[in-house]
Coordinates of C-alpha atoms in Angstrom, one line a residue:
X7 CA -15.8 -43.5 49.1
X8 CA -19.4 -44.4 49.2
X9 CA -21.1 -41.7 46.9
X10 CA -25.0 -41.5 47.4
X11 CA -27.7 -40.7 45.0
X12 CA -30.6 -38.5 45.0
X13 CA -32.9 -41.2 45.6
X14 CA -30.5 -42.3 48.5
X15 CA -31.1 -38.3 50.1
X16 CA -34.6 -39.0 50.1
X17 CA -34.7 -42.5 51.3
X18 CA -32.8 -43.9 54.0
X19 CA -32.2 -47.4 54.8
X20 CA -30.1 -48.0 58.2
X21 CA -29.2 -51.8 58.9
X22 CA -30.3 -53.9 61.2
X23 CA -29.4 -53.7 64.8
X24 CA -29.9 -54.1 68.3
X25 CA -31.4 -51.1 70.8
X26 CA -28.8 -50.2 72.9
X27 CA -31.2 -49.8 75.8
X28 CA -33.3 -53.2 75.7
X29 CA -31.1 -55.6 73.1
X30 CA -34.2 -55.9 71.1
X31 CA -33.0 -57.1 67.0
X32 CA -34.8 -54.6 64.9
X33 CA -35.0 -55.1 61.4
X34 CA -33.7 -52.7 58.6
X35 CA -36.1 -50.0 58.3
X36 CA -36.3 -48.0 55.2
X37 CA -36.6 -44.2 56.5
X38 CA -38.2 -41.0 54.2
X39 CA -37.0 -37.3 55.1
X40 CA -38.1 -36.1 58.3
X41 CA -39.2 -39.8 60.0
X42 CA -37.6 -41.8 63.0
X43 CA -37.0 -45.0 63.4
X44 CA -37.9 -46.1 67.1
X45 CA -37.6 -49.5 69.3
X46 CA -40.9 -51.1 69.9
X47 CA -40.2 -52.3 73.4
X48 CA -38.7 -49.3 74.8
X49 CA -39.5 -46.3 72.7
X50 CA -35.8 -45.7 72.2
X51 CA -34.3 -43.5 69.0
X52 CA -32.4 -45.4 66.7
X53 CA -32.2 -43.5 64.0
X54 CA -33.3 -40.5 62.3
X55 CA -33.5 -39.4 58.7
X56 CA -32.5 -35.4 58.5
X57 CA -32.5 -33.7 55.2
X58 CA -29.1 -32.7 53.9
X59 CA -27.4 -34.9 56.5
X60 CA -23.8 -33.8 55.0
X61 CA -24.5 -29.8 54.7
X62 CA -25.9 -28.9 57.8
X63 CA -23.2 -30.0 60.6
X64 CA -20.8 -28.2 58.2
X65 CA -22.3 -25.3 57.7
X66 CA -23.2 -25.7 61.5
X67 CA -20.2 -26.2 62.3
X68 CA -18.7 -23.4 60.4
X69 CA -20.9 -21.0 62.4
X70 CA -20.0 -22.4 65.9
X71 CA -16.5 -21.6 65.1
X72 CA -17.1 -18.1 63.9
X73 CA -18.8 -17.4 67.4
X74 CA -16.1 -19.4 68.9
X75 CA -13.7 -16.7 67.8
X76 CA -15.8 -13.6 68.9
X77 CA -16.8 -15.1 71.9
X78 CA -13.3 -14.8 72.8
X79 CA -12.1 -11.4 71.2
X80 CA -14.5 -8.8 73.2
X81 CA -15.8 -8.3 76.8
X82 CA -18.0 -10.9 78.1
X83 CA -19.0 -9.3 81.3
X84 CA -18.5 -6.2 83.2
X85 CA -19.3 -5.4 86.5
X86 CA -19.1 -2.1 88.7
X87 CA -20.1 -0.6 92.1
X88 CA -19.1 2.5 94.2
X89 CA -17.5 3.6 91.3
X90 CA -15.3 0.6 90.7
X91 CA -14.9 -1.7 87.8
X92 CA -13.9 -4.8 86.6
X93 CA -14.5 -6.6 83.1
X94 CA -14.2 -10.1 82.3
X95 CA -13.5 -12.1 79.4
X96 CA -14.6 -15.8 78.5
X97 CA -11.7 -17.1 79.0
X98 CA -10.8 -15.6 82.0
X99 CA -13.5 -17.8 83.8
X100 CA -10.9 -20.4 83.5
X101 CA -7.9 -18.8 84.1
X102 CA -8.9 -17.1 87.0
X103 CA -9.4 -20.5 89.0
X104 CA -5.8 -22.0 87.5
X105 CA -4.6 -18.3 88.7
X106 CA -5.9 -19.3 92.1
X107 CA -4.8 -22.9 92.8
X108 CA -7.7 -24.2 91.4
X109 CA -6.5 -26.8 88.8
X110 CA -8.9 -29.5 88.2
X111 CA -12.2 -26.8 88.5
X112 CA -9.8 -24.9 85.6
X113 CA -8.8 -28.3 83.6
X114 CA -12.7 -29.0 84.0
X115 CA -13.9 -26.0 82.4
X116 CA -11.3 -25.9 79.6
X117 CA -12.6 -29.6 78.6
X118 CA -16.1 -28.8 78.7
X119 CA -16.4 -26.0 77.3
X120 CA -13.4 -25.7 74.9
X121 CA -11.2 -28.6 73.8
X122 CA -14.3 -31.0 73.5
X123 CA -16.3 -28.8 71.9
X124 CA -13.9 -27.8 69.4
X125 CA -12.5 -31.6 68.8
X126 CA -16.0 -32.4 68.2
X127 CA -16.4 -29.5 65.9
X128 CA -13.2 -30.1 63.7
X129 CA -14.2 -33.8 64.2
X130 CA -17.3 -33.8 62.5
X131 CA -16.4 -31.7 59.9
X132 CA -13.0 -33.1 58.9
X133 CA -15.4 -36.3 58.5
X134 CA -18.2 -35.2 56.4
X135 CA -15.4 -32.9 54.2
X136 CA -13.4 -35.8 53.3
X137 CA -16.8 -38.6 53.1
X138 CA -15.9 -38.9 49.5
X139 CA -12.0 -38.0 49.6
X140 CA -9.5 -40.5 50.2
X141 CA -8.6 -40.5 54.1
X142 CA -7.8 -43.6 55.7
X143 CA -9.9 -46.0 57.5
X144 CA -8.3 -46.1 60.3
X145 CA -8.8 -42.5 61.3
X146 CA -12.0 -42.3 60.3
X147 CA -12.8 -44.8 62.7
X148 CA -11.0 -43.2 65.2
X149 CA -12.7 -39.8 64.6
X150 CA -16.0 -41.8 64.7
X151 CA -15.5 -43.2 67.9
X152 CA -14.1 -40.1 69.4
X153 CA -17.5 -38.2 68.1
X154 CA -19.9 -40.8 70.0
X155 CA -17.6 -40.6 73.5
X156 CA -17.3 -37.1 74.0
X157 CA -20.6 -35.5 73.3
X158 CA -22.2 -36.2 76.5
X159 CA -19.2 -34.4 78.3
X160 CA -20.0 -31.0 76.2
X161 CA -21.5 -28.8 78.4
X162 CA -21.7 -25.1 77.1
X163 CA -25.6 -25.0 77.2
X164 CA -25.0 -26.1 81.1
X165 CA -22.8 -22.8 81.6
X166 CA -24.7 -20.4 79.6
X167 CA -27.8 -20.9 82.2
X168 CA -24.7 -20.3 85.0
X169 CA -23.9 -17.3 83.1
X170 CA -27.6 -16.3 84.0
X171 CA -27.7 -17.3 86.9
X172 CA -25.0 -15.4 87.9
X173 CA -26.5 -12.0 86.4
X174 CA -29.4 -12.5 88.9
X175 CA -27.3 -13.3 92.1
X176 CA -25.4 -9.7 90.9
X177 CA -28.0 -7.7 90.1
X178 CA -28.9 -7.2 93.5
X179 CA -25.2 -5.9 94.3
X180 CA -24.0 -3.5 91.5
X181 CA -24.4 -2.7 87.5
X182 CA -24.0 -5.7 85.4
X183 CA -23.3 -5.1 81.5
X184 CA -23.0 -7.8 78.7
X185 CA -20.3 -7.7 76.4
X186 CA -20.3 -8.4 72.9
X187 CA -19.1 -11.5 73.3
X188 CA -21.9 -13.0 75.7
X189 CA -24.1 -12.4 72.7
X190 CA -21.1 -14.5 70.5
X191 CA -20.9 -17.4 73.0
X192 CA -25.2 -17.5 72.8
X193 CA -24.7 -18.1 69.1
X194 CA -22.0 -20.5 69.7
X195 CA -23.9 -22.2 72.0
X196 CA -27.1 -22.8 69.9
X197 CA -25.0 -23.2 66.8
X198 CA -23.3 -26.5 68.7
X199 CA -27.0 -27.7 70.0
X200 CA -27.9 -27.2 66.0
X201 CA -24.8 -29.4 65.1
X202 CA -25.3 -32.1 67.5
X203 CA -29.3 -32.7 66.7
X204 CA -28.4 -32.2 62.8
X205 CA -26.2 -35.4 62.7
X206 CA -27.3 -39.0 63.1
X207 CA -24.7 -42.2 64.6
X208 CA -26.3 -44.8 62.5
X209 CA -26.6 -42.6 58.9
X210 CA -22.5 -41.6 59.5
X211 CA -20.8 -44.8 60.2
X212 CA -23.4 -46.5 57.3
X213 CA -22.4 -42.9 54.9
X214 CA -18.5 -43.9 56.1
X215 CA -17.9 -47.8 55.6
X216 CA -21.4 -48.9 53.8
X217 CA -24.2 -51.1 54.9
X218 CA -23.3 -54.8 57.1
X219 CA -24.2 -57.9 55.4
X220 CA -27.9 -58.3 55.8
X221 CA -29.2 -60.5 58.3
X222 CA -33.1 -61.8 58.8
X223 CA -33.4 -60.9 62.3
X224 CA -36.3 -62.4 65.1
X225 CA -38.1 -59.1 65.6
X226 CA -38.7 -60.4 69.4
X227 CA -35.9 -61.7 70.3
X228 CA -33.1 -59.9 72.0
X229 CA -29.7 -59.9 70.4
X230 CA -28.0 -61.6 73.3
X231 CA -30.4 -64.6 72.8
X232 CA -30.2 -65.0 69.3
X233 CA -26.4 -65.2 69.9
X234 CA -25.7 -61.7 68.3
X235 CA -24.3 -58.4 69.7
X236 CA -25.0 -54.6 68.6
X237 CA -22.1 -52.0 68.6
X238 CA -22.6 -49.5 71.5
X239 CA -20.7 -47.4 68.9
X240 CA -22.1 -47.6 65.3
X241 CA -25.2 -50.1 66.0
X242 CA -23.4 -52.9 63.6
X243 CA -24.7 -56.6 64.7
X244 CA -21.6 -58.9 65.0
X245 CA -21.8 -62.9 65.8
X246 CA -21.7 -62.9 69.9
X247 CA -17.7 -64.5 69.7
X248 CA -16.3 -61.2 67.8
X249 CA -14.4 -59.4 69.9
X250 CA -14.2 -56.0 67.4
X251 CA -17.0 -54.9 65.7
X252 CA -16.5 -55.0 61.5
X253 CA -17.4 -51.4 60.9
X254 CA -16.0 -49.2 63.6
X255 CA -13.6 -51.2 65.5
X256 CA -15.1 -51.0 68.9
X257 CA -14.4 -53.3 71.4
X258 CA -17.6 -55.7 71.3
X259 CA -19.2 -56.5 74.7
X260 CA -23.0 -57.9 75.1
X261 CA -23.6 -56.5 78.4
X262 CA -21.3 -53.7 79.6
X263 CA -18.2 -54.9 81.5
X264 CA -17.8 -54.6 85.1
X265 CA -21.2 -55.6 85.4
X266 CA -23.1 -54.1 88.3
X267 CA -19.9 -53.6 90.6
X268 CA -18.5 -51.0 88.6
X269 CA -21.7 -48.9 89.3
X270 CA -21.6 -49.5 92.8
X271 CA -18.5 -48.1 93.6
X272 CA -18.9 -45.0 91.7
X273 CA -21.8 -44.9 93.9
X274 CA -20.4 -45.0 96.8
X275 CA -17.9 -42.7 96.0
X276 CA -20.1 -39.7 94.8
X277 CA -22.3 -40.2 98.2
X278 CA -19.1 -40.0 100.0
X279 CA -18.4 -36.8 98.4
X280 CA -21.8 -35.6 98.8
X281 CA -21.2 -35.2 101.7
X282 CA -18.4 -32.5 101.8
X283 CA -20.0 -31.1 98.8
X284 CA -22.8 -29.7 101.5
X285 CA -21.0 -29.0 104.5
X286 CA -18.3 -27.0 103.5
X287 CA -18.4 -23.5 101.7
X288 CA -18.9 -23.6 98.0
X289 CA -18.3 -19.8 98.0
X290 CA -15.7 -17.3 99.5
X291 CA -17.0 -13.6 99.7
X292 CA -14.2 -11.1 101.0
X293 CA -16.2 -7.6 101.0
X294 CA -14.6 -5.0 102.8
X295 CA -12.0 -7.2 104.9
X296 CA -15.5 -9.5 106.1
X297 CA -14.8 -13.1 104.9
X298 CA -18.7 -14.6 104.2
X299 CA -18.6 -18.3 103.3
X300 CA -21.4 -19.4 101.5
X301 CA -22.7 -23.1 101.0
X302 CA -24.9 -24.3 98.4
X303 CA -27.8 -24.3 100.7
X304 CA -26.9 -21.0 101.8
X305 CA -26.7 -19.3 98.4
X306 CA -30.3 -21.0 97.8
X307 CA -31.5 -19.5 101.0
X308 CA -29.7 -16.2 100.3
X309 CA -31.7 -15.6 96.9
X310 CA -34.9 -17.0 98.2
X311 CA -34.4 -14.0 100.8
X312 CA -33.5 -11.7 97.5
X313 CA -36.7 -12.2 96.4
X314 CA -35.4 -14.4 93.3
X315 CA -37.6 -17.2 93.9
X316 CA -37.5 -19.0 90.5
X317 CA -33.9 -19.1 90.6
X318 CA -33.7 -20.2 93.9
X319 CA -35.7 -22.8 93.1
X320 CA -33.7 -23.8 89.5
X321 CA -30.4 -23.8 92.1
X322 CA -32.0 -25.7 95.0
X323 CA -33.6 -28.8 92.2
X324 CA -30.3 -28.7 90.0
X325 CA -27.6 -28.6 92.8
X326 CA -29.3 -30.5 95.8
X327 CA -32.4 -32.2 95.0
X328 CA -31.1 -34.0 91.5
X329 CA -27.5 -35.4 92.7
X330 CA -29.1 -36.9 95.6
X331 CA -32.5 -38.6 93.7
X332 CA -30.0 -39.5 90.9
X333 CA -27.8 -41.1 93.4
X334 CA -31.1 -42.9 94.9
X335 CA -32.4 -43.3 91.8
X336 CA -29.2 -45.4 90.6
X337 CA -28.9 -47.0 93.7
X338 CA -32.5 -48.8 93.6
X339 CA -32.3 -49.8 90.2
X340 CA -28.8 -51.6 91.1
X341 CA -30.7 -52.9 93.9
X342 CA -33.6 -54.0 91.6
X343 CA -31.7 -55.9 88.8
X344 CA -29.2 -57.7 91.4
X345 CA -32.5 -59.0 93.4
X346 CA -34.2 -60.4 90.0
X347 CA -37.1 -57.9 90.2
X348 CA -38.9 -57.7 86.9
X349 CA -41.8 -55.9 87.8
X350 CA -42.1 -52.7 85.1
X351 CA -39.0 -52.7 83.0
X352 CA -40.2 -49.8 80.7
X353 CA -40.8 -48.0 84.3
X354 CA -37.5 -48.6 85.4
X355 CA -36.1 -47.6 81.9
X356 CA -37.8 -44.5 82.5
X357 CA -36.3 -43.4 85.3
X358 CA -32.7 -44.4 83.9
X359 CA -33.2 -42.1 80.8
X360 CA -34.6 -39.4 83.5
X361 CA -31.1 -39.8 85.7
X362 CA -28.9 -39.7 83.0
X363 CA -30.3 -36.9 81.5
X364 CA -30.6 -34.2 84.3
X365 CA -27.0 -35.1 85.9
X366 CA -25.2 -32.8 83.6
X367 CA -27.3 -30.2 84.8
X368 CA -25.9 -30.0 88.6
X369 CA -23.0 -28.6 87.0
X370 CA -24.7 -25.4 87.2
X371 CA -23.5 -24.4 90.6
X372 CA -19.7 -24.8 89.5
X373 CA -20.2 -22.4 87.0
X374 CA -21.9 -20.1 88.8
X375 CA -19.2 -20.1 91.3
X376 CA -16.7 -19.9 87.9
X377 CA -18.1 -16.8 86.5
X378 CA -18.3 -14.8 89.7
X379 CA -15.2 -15.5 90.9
X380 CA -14.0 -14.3 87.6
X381 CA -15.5 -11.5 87.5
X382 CA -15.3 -9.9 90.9
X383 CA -11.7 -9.5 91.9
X384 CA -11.8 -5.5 93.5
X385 CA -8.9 -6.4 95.4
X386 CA -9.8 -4.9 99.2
X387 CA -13.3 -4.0 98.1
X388 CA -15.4 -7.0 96.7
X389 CA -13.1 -10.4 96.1
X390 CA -15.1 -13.7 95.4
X391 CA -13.2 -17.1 95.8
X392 CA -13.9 -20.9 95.3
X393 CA -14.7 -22.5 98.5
X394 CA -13.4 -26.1 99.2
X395 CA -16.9 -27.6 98.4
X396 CA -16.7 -26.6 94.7
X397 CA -14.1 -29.3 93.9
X398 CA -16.1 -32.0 95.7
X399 CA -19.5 -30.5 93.9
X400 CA -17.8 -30.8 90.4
X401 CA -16.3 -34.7 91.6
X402 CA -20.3 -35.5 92.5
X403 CA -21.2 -34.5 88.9
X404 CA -18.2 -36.2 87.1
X405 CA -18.7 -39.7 89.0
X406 CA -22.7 -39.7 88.9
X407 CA -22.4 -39.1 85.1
X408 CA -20.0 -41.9 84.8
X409 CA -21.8 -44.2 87.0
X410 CA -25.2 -44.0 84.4
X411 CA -23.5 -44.2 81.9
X412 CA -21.4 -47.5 83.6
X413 CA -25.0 -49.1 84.6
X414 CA -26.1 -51.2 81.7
X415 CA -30.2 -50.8 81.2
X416 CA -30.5 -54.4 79.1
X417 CA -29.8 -55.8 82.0
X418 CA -33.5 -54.7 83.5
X419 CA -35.0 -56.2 80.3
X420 CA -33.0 -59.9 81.0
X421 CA -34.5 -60.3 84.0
X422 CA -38.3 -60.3 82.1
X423 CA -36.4 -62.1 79.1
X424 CA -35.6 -64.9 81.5
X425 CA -38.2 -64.8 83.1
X426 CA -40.2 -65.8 79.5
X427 CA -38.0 -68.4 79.0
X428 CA -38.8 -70.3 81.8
X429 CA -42.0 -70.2 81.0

C-alpha cells in the first residue's frame, strides 16, 4: 500500500501528536535507527525507531508459535512422593479448574495466556504480511485497534514466575521434574516479550494508512487548549469536534469518558473484594483425609517458616502489599485532581505509571494456586483445590487493572494548565 525506501528504514519521521499522558502537542520528530522520541513534560515514550520494524515481529512471531505448539505436546510438570505420581500438562492448568467448577479462574487463564496471546500473534503478523498486499481498510483498522487493547491483558511472563513459584512451595514436599515443555513455554514466553518490544504503535498505523496532514503545532500548549485531540489509539491529532479519528477509526474523546466516577466505583468495588480476597482460604490442601485451608497470608507465613524467604517476600509484596497501595495509591490521586491540587504533577504521574505497571503482577498468587492444583490430584493421598478466595483475588486484579487504566492522567496536568491560565 504504502511501500517504503531504504532511506525511509533508516529515517523515521512519526507525525505530530499529543502525549497520551500530559496532552502536550509535540511536533514531528524525524527519528534515526535506534533513538526515541520522548515527551518533554512528562518523560513519556512516544515513539521508537527499531531497525527492521517489519521482520522482526514476524520472525518473532513465527518463533512464539513454534514454542506455542511444543509447549503443549510434552510434559510440563511432574510431581511424585511415597512412590506416587502425577504429571501435568500446560493445558491442564486450565482444565483442571473448569474440571472443578471453577469457570471464570478457567475462562481467565485461557484469555491470558492463550486466545490473547495468540490473537495478538496472528494479529500482528497477518498485518505486517499483507502491509503491501491488498487487504481492506477496514480490517486493518480493526486488527490495529484490537493489537493496542489487548496487550496489557497478556500475561504469560506473570505465570511463568507462578510456575516458579510453585516449584519452591513443592520442593519442600516431594520430587519435582520439568518437562520438555516448561523449557517450550520459557521460549514462548520471551519470544512474545521480543514481539511486543520489537513493534512500535505510532511506526504501524503511519506504515498502514500514511502520514496526517501536517500541522504547525504550539510546542507548549496542550492539545485540549489549542482545540485539538490525539488518538488514544494511533496518536493521529483530529480538530477537537471529530468524533472518529481519520486514520484508525477510534472513537475520539479529549479526556477519557466517565470522568473520575468511573474510577471510583471500580474502586470501591475491588476494596470491597479485598476484603474476602484475605479472609477466606485461597488454598484447599486434602493430605491424607486432613482438609488444611490456606490464605494468602498463611501461604506467606508458611514459606517464611520453610525457610524460603525471598519468595515469601516476592508473594507477600505482589499479592498483599501492591493491591492494597495500588488501591490507595488510585484513591489519592482521584482525591487529588477532584480537590484542584496541583502541587507536583510529574510526581503524581509517577506514581500512576508505578500503579499501573505492577497490578498485573498480583496475578501471581492465582497461578500459583492454578498450577498446583493442577498438578497435585493423588486422589486420597495429596489433593490441592481452589479456595473461595481465589475468585475474589483474581476480581481485585481484573478491576484494579481496569480502574488505572479508566483514570485519565491529563487530567493532573489541567489542573497546573489552569492554573497558568489564570495567571
Amino acid at each position: 500500500m504504502h511501500p517504503v525506501s531504504s532511506e525511509q528504514h533508516t529515517f523515521y519521521t512519526h507525525d505530530a501528536t499529543a502525549c497520551e499522558e500530559c496532552d502536550l502537542l509535540i511536533p514531528a520528530t524525524a527519528l534515526a535507527v535506534g533513538q526515541d522520541s520522548c515527551c518533554p513534560r512528562c518523560g513519556h515514550t512516544l515513539s521508537r525507531h527499531l531497525a527492521h520494524p517489519e521482520r522482526q515481529p514476524i520472525a518473532y512471531g513465527i518463533a512464539a508459535l513454534i514454542m506455542f505448539v511444543l509447549a503443549n505436546s510434552f510434559t510440563f510438570m511432574s510431581f511424585s512422593t511415597k512412590g506416587v505420581g502425577q504429571e501435568m500438562s500446560f493445558i491442564q492448568c486450565i482444565s483442571t479448574l473448569v474440571d472443578q467448577g471453577y469457570l471464570f479462574l478457567g475462562a481467565l487463564l485461557s484469555l491470558t495466556l492463550i486466545g490473547l496471546p495468540l490473537v495478538y500473534i496472528g494479529s500482528i503478523m497477518l498485518v505486517l504480511w499483507r502491509v503491501d498486499k491488498e487487504l481492506h481498510s477496514h480490517a486493518l483498522r480493526s486488527l490495529g485497534r484490537l493489537l493496542c487493547r489487548i496487550k496489557p491483558w497478556l500475561m504469560v511472563d506473570v505465570f511463568l514466575v507462578g510456575v516458579l513459584i510453585s516449584l519452591v512451595k513443592l520442593m519442600s514436599m516431594a520430587d519435582i521434574k520439568m518437562g520438555l515443555s516448561f523449557w517450550a513455554f520459557v521460549g514462548y514466553t520471551l519470544m512474545l516479550i521480543k514481539m511486543m518490544a520489537s513493534l512500535d504503535r505510532m511506526w504501524l498505523w503511519q506504515r498502514l494508512f500514511g502520514p496526517t496532514p501536517a500541522r504547525e503545532v504550539t510546542s507548549d500548549a496542550s492539545a485540549m487548549a489549542c482545540g485539538l485531540v490525539g488518538c488514544h489509539v494511533c496518536g493521529a491529532l483530529s480538530d477537537a469536534h471529530e468524533h472518529l479519528c481519520s486514520r484508525c477509526g477510534s472513537h475520539l474523546h479529549s479526556r477519557k469518558p466517565g470522568g473520575l466516577n468511573r474510577t471510583w466505583a471500580l474502586l470501591l468495588t475491588a476494596s470491597i473484594l479485598y476484603i474476602p480476597a484475605n479472609l477466606y482460604p485461597i488454598m484447599d490442601t486434602v493430605f491424607l483425609g486432613d482438609d488444611s485451608p490456606s490464605t494468602i497470608l498463611g501461604g506467606v507465613v508458611l514459606l517464611w517458616a520453610m525457610g524460603s524467604y525471598p519468595i515469601a517476600a516476592v508473594i507477600f509484596f505482589a499479592s498483599v502489599v501492591v493491591p492494597l497501595v495500588k488501591i490507595m495509591a488510585l484513591f489519592w490521586l482521584c482525591y487529588m485532581v477532584q480537590r484542584n491540587h496541583i502541587d507536583s504533577p510529574l510526581g503524581k504521574l509517577k506514581l500512576y505509571r508505578m500503579t499501573e505497571f505492577v497490578g498485573r503482577w498480583s496475578m501471581i498468587d492465582v497461578f500459583v494456586v492454578a498450577i498446583l492444583a493442577g498438578l497435585i490430584r493423588l486422589d486420597n493421598l495429596m489433593t490441592i483445590y481452589p479456595g473461595p478466595a481465589a475468585v475474589a483475588f483474581a476480581g481485585v486484579v481484573l478491576i484494579t487493572m481496569i480502574a488505572a487504566m479508566t483514570f485519565d492522567p491529563r487530567l493532573i496536568w489541567d489542573l497546573q494548565q489552569g492554573e497558568r491560565e489564570r495567571e
